[in-house]
PDB file of C-alpha atoms and ligand atoms in Angstrom:
ATOM      1  CA  MET W 161     126.415  75.765  94.907  1.00  0.00           C
ATOM      2  CA  SER W 162     124.351  77.857  97.188  1.00  0.00           C
ATOM      3  CA  SER W 163     126.356  79.166 100.130  1.00  0.00           C
ATOM      4  CA  LEU W 164     124.485  82.213 101.417  1.00  0.00           C
ATOM      5  CA  VAL W 165     127.785  84.147 101.518  1.00  0.00           C
ATOM      6  CA  ASN W 166     126.273  87.517 100.577  1.00  0.00           C
ATOM      7  CA  ALA W 167     123.497  87.103 103.082  1.00  0.00           C
ATOM      8  CA  LYS W 168     125.772  86.108 105.922  1.00  0.00           C
ATOM      9  CA  SER W 169     128.313  88.817 105.276  1.00  0.00           C
ATOM     10  CA  TRP W 170     125.625  91.529 105.115  1.00  0.00           C
ATOM     11  CA  LEU W 171     124.056  90.189 108.320  1.00  0.00           C
ATOM     12  CA  SER W 172     127.274  89.921 110.283  1.00  0.00           C
ATOM     13  CA  ASN W 173     128.289  93.466 109.353  1.00  0.00           C
ATOM     14  CA  LEU W 174     125.109  95.038 110.743  1.00  0.00           C
ATOM     15  CA  SER W 175     125.814  97.353 113.684  1.00  0.00           C
ATOM     16  CA  ASP W 176     123.157  98.140 116.284  1.00  0.00           C
ATOM     17  CA  GLY W 177     122.869 101.542 114.614  1.00  0.00           C
ATOM     18  CA  ASP W 178     122.130  99.840 111.291  1.00  0.00           C
ATOM     19  CA  VAL W 179     119.429  97.714 112.903  1.00  0.00           C
ATOM     20  CA  GLU W 180     117.954 100.835 114.494  1.00  0.00           C
ATOM     21  CA  GLY W 181     117.970 102.422 111.032  1.00  0.00           C
ATOM     22  CA  ILE W 182     116.105  99.425 109.606  1.00  0.00           C
ATOM     23  CA  ALA W 183     113.475  99.652 112.362  1.00  0.00           C
ATOM     24  CA  ARG W 184     112.964 103.375 111.851  1.00  0.00           C
ATOM     25  CA  ARG W 185     112.729 102.886 108.083  1.00  0.00           C
ATOM     26  CA  ILE W 186     109.988 100.275 108.588  1.00  0.00           C
ATOM     27  CA  ASP W 187     108.193 102.671 110.967  1.00  0.00           C
ATOM     28  CA  ALA W 188     108.381 105.510 108.452  1.00  0.00           C
ATOM     29  CA  GLU W 189     108.038 103.768 105.094  1.00  0.00           C
ATOM     30  CA  GLY W 190     106.318 100.520 106.018  1.00  0.00           C
ATOM     31  CA  ILE W 191     108.939  98.295 104.446  1.00  0.00           C
ATOM     32  CA  TYR W 192     112.718  97.961 104.384  1.00  0.00           C
ATOM     33  CA  CYS W 193     114.581  96.429 101.463  1.00  0.00           C
ATOM     34  CA  ALA W 194     118.086  94.935 101.454  1.00  0.00           C
ATOM     35  CA  PRO W 195     118.938  94.563  97.763  1.00  0.00           C
ATOM     36  CA  GLY W 196     120.969  91.569  96.562  1.00  0.00           C
ATOM     37  CA  PHE W 197     120.635  89.697  99.836  1.00  0.00           C
ATOM     38  CA  LEU W 198     120.883  86.383  97.983  1.00  0.00           C
ATOM     39  CA  SER W 199     123.463  85.693  95.307  1.00  0.00           C
ATOM     40  CA  ASN W 200     122.480  84.422  91.854  1.00  0.00           C
ATOM     41  CA  ASP W 201     123.795  80.987  92.841  1.00  0.00           C
ATOM     42  CA  ASP W 202     121.557  80.901  95.929  1.00  0.00           C
ATOM     43  CA  LEU W 203     118.625  82.013  93.817  1.00  0.00           C
ATOM     44  CA  SER W 204     119.110  79.461  91.090  1.00  0.00           C
ATOM     45  CA  HIS W 205     119.345  76.662  93.654  1.00  0.00           C
ATOM     46  CA  MET W 206     116.094  77.831  95.271  1.00  0.00           C
ATOM     47  CA  ARG W 207     114.415  78.157  91.892  1.00  0.00           C
ATOM     48  CA  ASP W 208     115.253  74.542  91.068  1.00  0.00           C
ATOM     49  CA  PHE W 209     113.677  73.589  94.385  1.00  0.00           C
ATOM     50  CA  VAL W 210     110.539  75.620  93.575  1.00  0.00           C
ATOM     51  CA  ALA W 211     110.272  74.105  90.083  1.00  0.00           C
ATOM     52  CA  ALA W 212     110.446  70.570  91.525  1.00  0.00           C
ATOM     53  CA  ALA W 213     107.810  71.386  94.165  1.00  0.00           C
ATOM     54  CA  ILE W 214     105.439  72.790  91.537  1.00  0.00           C
ATOM     55  CA  GLU W 215     105.992  69.768  89.324  1.00  0.00           C
ATOM     56  CA  ARG W 216     105.151  67.460  92.252  1.00  0.00           C
ATOM     57  CA  GLY W 217     102.108  69.598  93.097  1.00  0.00           C
ATOM     58  CA  GLY W 218     100.641  69.217  89.605  1.00  0.00           C
ATOM     59  CA  HIS W 219     101.330  72.828  88.551  1.00  0.00           C
ATOM     60  CA  GLN W 220      99.053  74.310  91.167  1.00  0.00           C
ATOM     61  CA  THR W 221      99.782  76.657  94.053  1.00  0.00           C
ATOM     62  CA  VAL W 222     101.782  74.998  96.836  1.00  0.00           C
ATOM     63  CA  SER W 223     102.802  76.299 100.243  1.00  0.00           C
ATOM     64  CA  LEU W 224     105.712  74.420 101.750  1.00  0.00           C
ATOM     65  CA  LYS W 225     106.238  74.479 105.496  1.00  0.00           C
ATOM     66  CA  ARG W 226     109.468  74.356 107.384  1.00  0.00           C
ATOM     67  CA  ASP W 227     109.790  70.546 107.473  1.00  0.00           C
ATOM     68  CA  GLU W 228     109.352  70.403 103.689  1.00  0.00           C
ATOM     69  CA  LEU W 229     112.209  72.774 102.965  1.00  0.00           C
ATOM     70  CA  ALA W 230     115.181  70.463 103.569  1.00  0.00           C
ATOM     71  CA  GLY W 231     117.771  70.999 100.860  1.00  0.00           C
ATOM     72  CA  SER W 232     116.247  74.281  99.640  1.00  0.00           C
ATOM     73  CA  SER W 233     118.922  76.465 101.337  1.00  0.00           C
ATOM     74  CA  LEU W 234     116.009  78.279 102.968  1.00  0.00           C
ATOM     75  CA  ASP W 235     116.405  75.765 105.795  1.00  0.00           C
ATOM     76  CA  ASP W 236     120.088  76.747 106.109  1.00  0.00           C
ATOM     77  CA  LEU W 237     119.117  80.410 106.195  1.00  0.00           C
ATOM     78  CA  ALA W 238     116.515  79.810 108.920  1.00  0.00           C
ATOM     79  CA  ASN W 239     119.089  77.856 110.935  1.00  0.00           C
ATOM     80  CA  SER W 240     121.897  80.371 110.579  1.00  0.00           C
ATOM     81  CA  ALA W 241     122.797  82.305 113.708  1.00  0.00           C
ATOM     82  CA  GLU W 242     123.322  85.547 111.758  1.00  0.00           C
ATOM     83  CA  PHE W 243     119.841  85.442 110.240  1.00  0.00           C
ATOM     84  CA  ARG W 244     118.140  84.480 113.500  1.00  0.00           C
ATOM     85  CA  GLN W 245     119.894  87.306 115.318  1.00  0.00           C
ATOM     86  CA  LEU W 246     118.558  89.840 112.832  1.00  0.00           C
ATOM     87  CA  PHE W 247     115.042  89.083 114.118  1.00  0.00           C
ATOM     88  CA  SER W 248     115.827  89.245 117.812  1.00  0.00           C
ATOM     89  CA  ARG W 249     117.918  92.388 117.330  1.00  0.00           C
ATOM     90  CA  LEU W 250     115.245  94.083 115.219  1.00  0.00           C
ATOM     91  CA  TYR W 251     112.641  93.184 117.837  1.00  0.00           C
ATOM     92  CA  THR W 252     114.688  94.444 120.799  1.00  0.00           C
ATOM     93  CA  ILE W 253     115.963  97.582 119.099  1.00  0.00           C
ATOM     94  CA  GLY W 254     112.791  98.319 117.117  1.00  0.00           C
ATOM     95  CA  LEU W 255     110.214  97.630 119.806  1.00  0.00           C
ATOM     96  CA  ARG W 256     112.398  98.353 122.848  1.00  0.00           C
ATOM     97  CA  ARG W 257     111.213  95.137 124.458  1.00  0.00           C
ATOM     98  CA  PRO W 258     113.076  91.920 125.240  1.00  0.00           C
ATOM     99  CA  ALA W 259     112.900  89.553 122.280  1.00  0.00           C
ATOM    100  CA  PRO W 260     111.334  86.094 122.544  1.00  0.00           C
ATOM    101  CA  ASP W 261     113.310  83.033 121.382  1.00  0.00           C
ATOM    102  CA  VAL W 262     113.557  82.769 117.640  1.00  0.00           C
ATOM    103  CA  HIS W 263     111.159  80.161 116.267  1.00  0.00           C
ATOM    104  CA  PHE W 264     110.079  80.876 112.722  1.00  0.00           C
ATOM    105  CA  TYR W 265     106.748  80.186 111.150  1.00  0.00           C
ATOM    106  CA  GLN W 266     108.401  79.590 107.799  1.00  0.00           C
ATOM    107  CA  ILE W 267     106.645  79.159 104.453  1.00  0.00           C
ATOM    108  CA  LEU W 268     107.708  78.904 100.826  1.00  0.00           C
ATOM    109  CA  ARG W 269     104.698  80.137  98.862  1.00  0.00           C
ATOM    110  CA  CYS W 270     104.638  79.114  95.219  1.00  0.00           C
ATOM    111  CA  LEU W 271     101.734  80.653  93.307  1.00  0.00           C
ATOM    112  CA  THR W 272     100.814  79.241  89.923  1.00  0.00           C
ATOM    113  CA  GLY W 273      97.928  77.790  87.926  1.00  0.00           C
ATOM    114  CA  LYS W 274      94.220  78.449  88.228  1.00  0.00           C
ATOM    115  CA  SER W 275      94.420  78.771  92.023  1.00  0.00           C
ATOM    116  CA  VAL W 276      96.470  81.994  91.768  1.00  0.00           C
ATOM    117  CA  SER W 277      93.429  84.252  92.123  1.00  0.00           C
ATOM    118  CA  ARG W 278      92.229  82.477  95.261  1.00  0.00           C
ATOM    119  CA  HIS W 279      95.566  83.209  96.905  1.00  0.00           C
ATOM    120  CA  SER W 280      95.893  86.818  95.751  1.00  0.00           C
ATOM    121  CA  LEU W 281      94.398  90.114  96.921  1.00  0.00           C
ATOM    122  CA  MET W 282      93.556  88.580 100.279  1.00  0.00           C
ATOM    123  CA  PHE W 283      94.376  91.505 102.538  1.00  0.00           C
ATOM    124  CA  HIS W 284      95.385  90.471 106.038  1.00  0.00           C
ATOM    125  CA  TYR W 285      97.381  91.137 109.183  1.00  0.00           C
ATOM    126  CA  ASP W 286      99.953  88.491 110.071  1.00  0.00           C
ATOM    127  CA  SER W 287      99.849  86.879 113.501  1.00  0.00           C
ATOM    128  CA  TYR W 288     103.542  87.615 113.983  1.00  0.00           C
ATOM    129  CA  VAL W 289     105.300  90.921 114.678  1.00  0.00           C
ATOM    130  CA  ILE W 290     108.122  90.721 112.119  1.00  0.00           C
ATOM    131  CA  THR W 291     107.762  89.395 108.587  1.00  0.00           C
ATOM    132  CA  ALA W 292     110.725  88.816 106.308  1.00  0.00           C
ATOM    133  CA  LEU W 293     109.982  88.149 102.663  1.00  0.00           C
ATOM    134  CA  ILE W 294     112.459  87.018 100.022  1.00  0.00           C
ATOM    135  CA  PRO W 295     111.121  86.748  96.479  1.00  0.00           C
ATOM    136  CA  VAL W 296     112.605  83.689  94.765  1.00  0.00           C
ATOM    137  CA  GLU W 297     110.697  83.741  91.486  1.00  0.00           C
ATOM    138  CA  ILE W 298     108.818  86.750  90.061  1.00  0.00           C
ATOM    139  CA  PRO W 299     107.340  86.726  86.539  1.00  0.00           C
ATOM    140  CA  VAL W 300     109.308  88.854  84.072  1.00  0.00           C
ATOM    141  CA  GLU W 301     106.362  89.269  81.707  1.00  0.00           C
ATOM    142  CA  GLY W 302     102.620  89.628  82.196  1.00  0.00           C
ATOM    143  CA  LYS W 303     101.303  90.334  85.679  1.00  0.00           C
ATOM    144  CA  ARG W 304     104.170  90.695  88.159  1.00  0.00           C
ATOM    145  CA  GLY W 305     102.241  89.987  91.344  1.00  0.00           C
ATOM    146  CA  ASP W 306     103.288  93.171  93.144  1.00  0.00           C
ATOM    147  CA  PHE W 307     103.253  93.269  96.920  1.00  0.00           C
ATOM    148  CA  LEU W 308     100.722  95.722  98.408  1.00  0.00           C
ATOM    149  CA  ILE W 309     100.929  97.145 101.911  1.00  0.00           C
ATOM    150  CA  ILE W 310      99.067  99.690 104.026  1.00  0.00           C
ATOM    151  CA  PRO W 311     101.782 100.126 106.614  1.00  0.00           C
ATOM    152  CA  ASN W 312     101.456 100.270 110.370  1.00  0.00           C
ATOM    153  CA  THR W 313      97.704 100.682 110.666  1.00  0.00           C
ATOM    154  CA  ARG W 314      97.569  99.255 114.187  1.00  0.00           C
ATOM    155  CA  GLY W 315      99.761  98.739 117.226  1.00  0.00           C
ATOM    156  CA  ILE W 316     100.584  95.495 118.997  1.00  0.00           C
ATOM    157  CA  ARG W 317      97.323  94.634 120.767  1.00  0.00           C
ATOM    158  CA  SER W 318      97.618  93.964 124.481  1.00  0.00           C
ATOM    159  CA  ASN W 319      94.795  91.481 124.280  1.00  0.00           C
ATOM    160  CA  TYR W 320      94.158  88.611 121.886  1.00  0.00           C
ATOM    161  CA  LEU W 321      90.474  89.561 121.638  1.00  0.00           C
ATOM    162  CA  PHE W 322      91.296  92.998 120.181  1.00  0.00           C
ATOM    163  CA  ASN W 323      93.619  91.302 117.726  1.00  0.00           C
ATOM    164  CA  LEU W 324      90.800  88.997 116.646  1.00  0.00           C
ATOM    165  CA  ALA W 325      88.470  91.954 116.215  1.00  0.00           C
ATOM    166  CA  ASP W 326      90.973  93.641 113.868  1.00  0.00           C
ATOM    167  CA  LYS W 327      91.275  90.450 111.880  1.00  0.00           C
ATOM    168  CA  VAL W 328      87.509  90.019 111.583  1.00  0.00           C
ATOM    169  CA  ILE W 329      87.166  93.584 110.297  1.00  0.00           C
ATOM    170  CA  VAL W 330      89.831  93.067 107.634  1.00  0.00           C
ATOM    171  CA  ASP W 331      88.632  89.568 106.740  1.00  0.00           C
ATOM    172  CA  ASN W 332      85.075  90.367 105.726  1.00  0.00           C
ATOM    173  CA  ALA W 333      83.930  90.589 102.116  1.00  0.00           C
ATOM    174  CA  LEU W 334      83.068  94.305 102.171  1.00  0.00           C
ATOM    175  CA  THR W 335      86.438  95.372 103.565  1.00  0.00           C
ATOM    176  CA  GLN W 336      88.226  93.157 101.058  1.00  0.00           C
ATOM    177  CA  ARG W 337      86.232  94.762  98.244  1.00  0.00           C
ATOM    178  CA  ILE W 338      87.036  98.276  99.405  1.00  0.00           C
ATOM    179  CA  LEU W 339      90.715  97.415  99.747  1.00  0.00           C
ATOM    180  CA  ARG W 340      90.816  95.838  96.285  1.00  0.00           C
ATOM    181  CA  THR W 341      89.241  98.927  94.748  1.00  0.00           C
ATOM    182  CA  ARG W 342      91.742 101.110  96.527  1.00  0.00           C
ATOM    183  CA  ALA W 343      94.633  98.881  95.469  1.00  0.00           C
ATOM    184  CA  SER W 344      94.515 100.376  91.997  1.00  0.00           C
ATOM    185  CA  GLY W 345      95.078 103.956  93.125  1.00  0.00           C
ATOM    186  CA  GLY W 346      94.773 104.405  96.865  1.00  0.00           C
ATOM    187  CA  LYS W 347      97.240 106.826  98.397  1.00  0.00           C
ATOM    188  CA  ARG W 348      97.981 104.856 101.526  1.00  0.00           C
ATOM    189  CA  ILE W 349      98.510 101.582  99.728  1.00  0.00           C
ATOM    190  CA  LYS W 350     102.128 101.110  98.818  1.00  0.00           C
ATOM    191  CA  ARG W 351     102.947  98.958  95.819  1.00  0.00           C
ATOM    192  CA  VAL W 352     106.270  97.159  95.752  1.00  0.00           C
ATOM    193  CA  ALA W 353     107.544  95.504  92.573  1.00  0.00           C
ATOM    194  CA  MET W 354     109.442  92.620  94.104  1.00  0.00           C
ATOM    195  CA  VAL W 355     112.982  91.843  93.001  1.00  0.00           C
ATOM    196  CA  PRO W 356     114.186  88.254  93.424  1.00  0.00           C
ATOM    197  CA  GLY W 357     117.005  87.899  95.937  1.00  0.00           C
ATOM    198  CA  ASN W 358     116.171  91.090  97.846  1.00  0.00           C
ATOM    199  CA  LEU W 359     115.237  90.841 101.507  1.00  0.00           C
ATOM    200  CA  TYR W 360     112.118  92.793 102.539  1.00  0.00           C
ATOM    201  CA  LEU W 361     111.224  93.420 106.177  1.00  0.00           C
ATOM    202  CA  PHE W 362     107.975  94.831 107.560  1.00  0.00           C
ATOM    203  CA  TRP W 363     105.820  94.767 110.691  1.00  0.00           C
ATOM    204  CA  GLY W 364     103.472  92.027 109.461  1.00  0.00           C
ATOM    205  CA  TYR W 365     101.310  92.142 112.591  1.00  0.00           C
ATOM    206  CA  ARG W 366     100.777  95.878 112.286  1.00  0.00           C
ATOM    207  CA  SER W 367     100.324  96.212 108.507  1.00  0.00           C
ATOM    208  CA  ILE W 368      97.512  95.194 106.139  1.00  0.00           C
ATOM    209  CA  HIS W 369      99.150  93.526 103.152  1.00  0.00           C
ATOM    210  CA  THR W 370      98.758  91.093 100.278  1.00  0.00           C
ATOM    211  CA  ASN W 371     100.022  90.261  96.806  1.00  0.00           C
ATOM    212  CA  GLU W 372      98.529  90.889  93.386  1.00  0.00           C
ATOM    213  CA  PRO W 373      97.866  87.900  91.138  1.00  0.00           C
ATOM    214  CA  VAL W 374     100.121  86.597  88.375  1.00  0.00           C
ATOM    215  CA  ASP W 375      99.106  84.897  85.127  1.00  0.00           C
ATOM    216  CA  GLU W 376      98.052  81.261  85.434  1.00  0.00           C
ATOM    217  CA  GLY W 377     101.017  79.997  83.482  1.00  0.00           C
ATOM    218  CA  ALA W 378     103.518  82.051  85.488  1.00  0.00           C
ATOM    219  CA  VAL W 379     105.181  81.303  88.829  1.00  0.00           C
ATOM    220  CA  ARG W 380     105.537  83.666  91.789  1.00  0.00           C
ATOM    221  CA  ALA W 381     107.491  82.169  94.678  1.00  0.00           C
ATOM    222  CA  THR W 382     108.191  83.969  97.952  1.00  0.00           C
ATOM    223  CA  ALA W 383     110.007  82.742 101.044  1.00  0.00           C
ATOM    224  CA  LEU W 384     108.408  84.008 104.254  1.00  0.00           C
ATOM    225  CA  PHE W 385     109.789  84.067 107.764  1.00  0.00           C
ATOM    226  CA  HIS W 386     107.354  85.077 110.478  1.00  0.00           C
ATOM    227  CA  TYR W 387     108.632  85.789 113.977  1.00  0.00           C
ATOM    228  CA  ALA W 388     107.177  86.631 117.414  1.00  0.00           C
ATOM    229  CA  ASP W 389     103.503  85.953 118.147  1.00  0.00           C
ATOM    230  CA  PRO W 390     102.406  88.567 120.730  1.00  0.00           C
ATOM    231  CA  HIS W 391      99.535  86.324 121.803  1.00  0.00           C
ATOM    232  CA  ALA W 392     101.480  83.075 122.099  1.00  0.00           C
ATOM    233  CA  ASP W 393     100.505  82.773 125.756  1.00  0.00           C
ATOM    234  CA  SER W 394      96.876  83.816 125.389  1.00  0.00           C
ATOM    235  CA  TYR W 395      94.433  81.605 127.243  1.00  0.00           C
ATOM    236  CA  LEU W 396      91.583  82.624 124.941  1.00  0.00           C
ATOM    237  CA  LYS W 397      93.606  81.815 121.840  1.00  0.00           C
ATOM    238  CA  ARG W 398      94.314  78.330 123.191  1.00  0.00           C
ATOM    239  CA  GLN W 399      90.653  77.796 124.010  1.00  0.00           C
ATOM    240  CA  LEU W 400      89.660  78.808 120.499  1.00  0.00           C
ATOM    241  CA  GLY W 401      92.207  76.368 119.120  1.00  0.00           C
ATOM    242  CA  ARG W 402      93.818  79.046 116.930  1.00  0.00           C
ATOM    243  CA  SER W 403      97.386  78.591 115.811  1.00  0.00           C
TER     244      SER W 403
HETATM  245  O1  AKG E 508     103.780  86.318  99.130  1.00  0.00           O
HETATM  246  C1  AKG E 508     103.567  87.479  99.489  1.00  0.00           C
HETATM  247  O2  AKG E 508     103.873  88.451  98.810  1.00  0.00           O
HETATM  248  C2  AKG E 508     102.905  87.773 100.810  1.00  0.00           C
HETATM  249  C3  AKG E 508     102.519  86.568 101.594  1.00  0.00           C
HETATM  250  C4  AKG E 508     102.008  86.878 102.972  1.00  0.00           C
HETATM  251  O3  AKG E 508     101.718  87.980 103.308  1.00  0.00           O
HETATM  252  C5  AKG E 508     101.882  85.794 103.973  1.00  0.00           C
HETATM  253  O4  AKG E 508     102.086  84.627 103.622  1.00  0.00           O
HETATM  254  O5  AKG E 508     101.587  86.102 105.145  1.00  0.00           O
HETATM  255 FE1  FE2 E 509     101.215  88.093 105.409  1.00  0.00          FE
END
């Protein structure tokens, strides 16, 4: 049975100094990794959940949202006080600002089938300050679907309009092409071979990132927890109907 014991014990042993260390590591390296965050039992439970979701989805890419994750154990993780506190502590200590309430934009991304390429190498900034990523399933042969990140290329924009401008620049076809070319050897692009059960943390809002594709017959599943939208109260954002 999945119990999240490893995760909870690691989380509850974190001192403020440890959290500060995590923040400074993300500042310096772009990404922090806590190895073995999930136990093998947790992982195998989540993998069964992923396999069932892919089966139901007709062996195509599926993205499950928070309300579709009941029974996956990822719901228990998102609801656990220890996990939630990691985000508010990392925000307060890392950004030296008071942390907003913890509401996750939570996704379980399961890539497989012909649609893999459409969902890969799409470089982007997240809308949320902190991104936590836990790989659940990573192919052991063929293309691994490495995570790619150009860390900390922008600050937290004071204004939603500037944020939109950044996103438009990254979103266009030319920029995507340049980034894809650079992905194979660019110095600033960091490649991370993801290990299932590890917890990865990065400043999703500040960093351009994406994943490489996997083979059509393979499965790459990642659990994502996004926290703290700096533009949650933006009038312009509301008018534009952006989420
Ligand atoms: O699955 C991944 O490796 C990254 C996904 C991602 O960046 C996102 O969903 O915002
Ligand atoms: Fe992202």
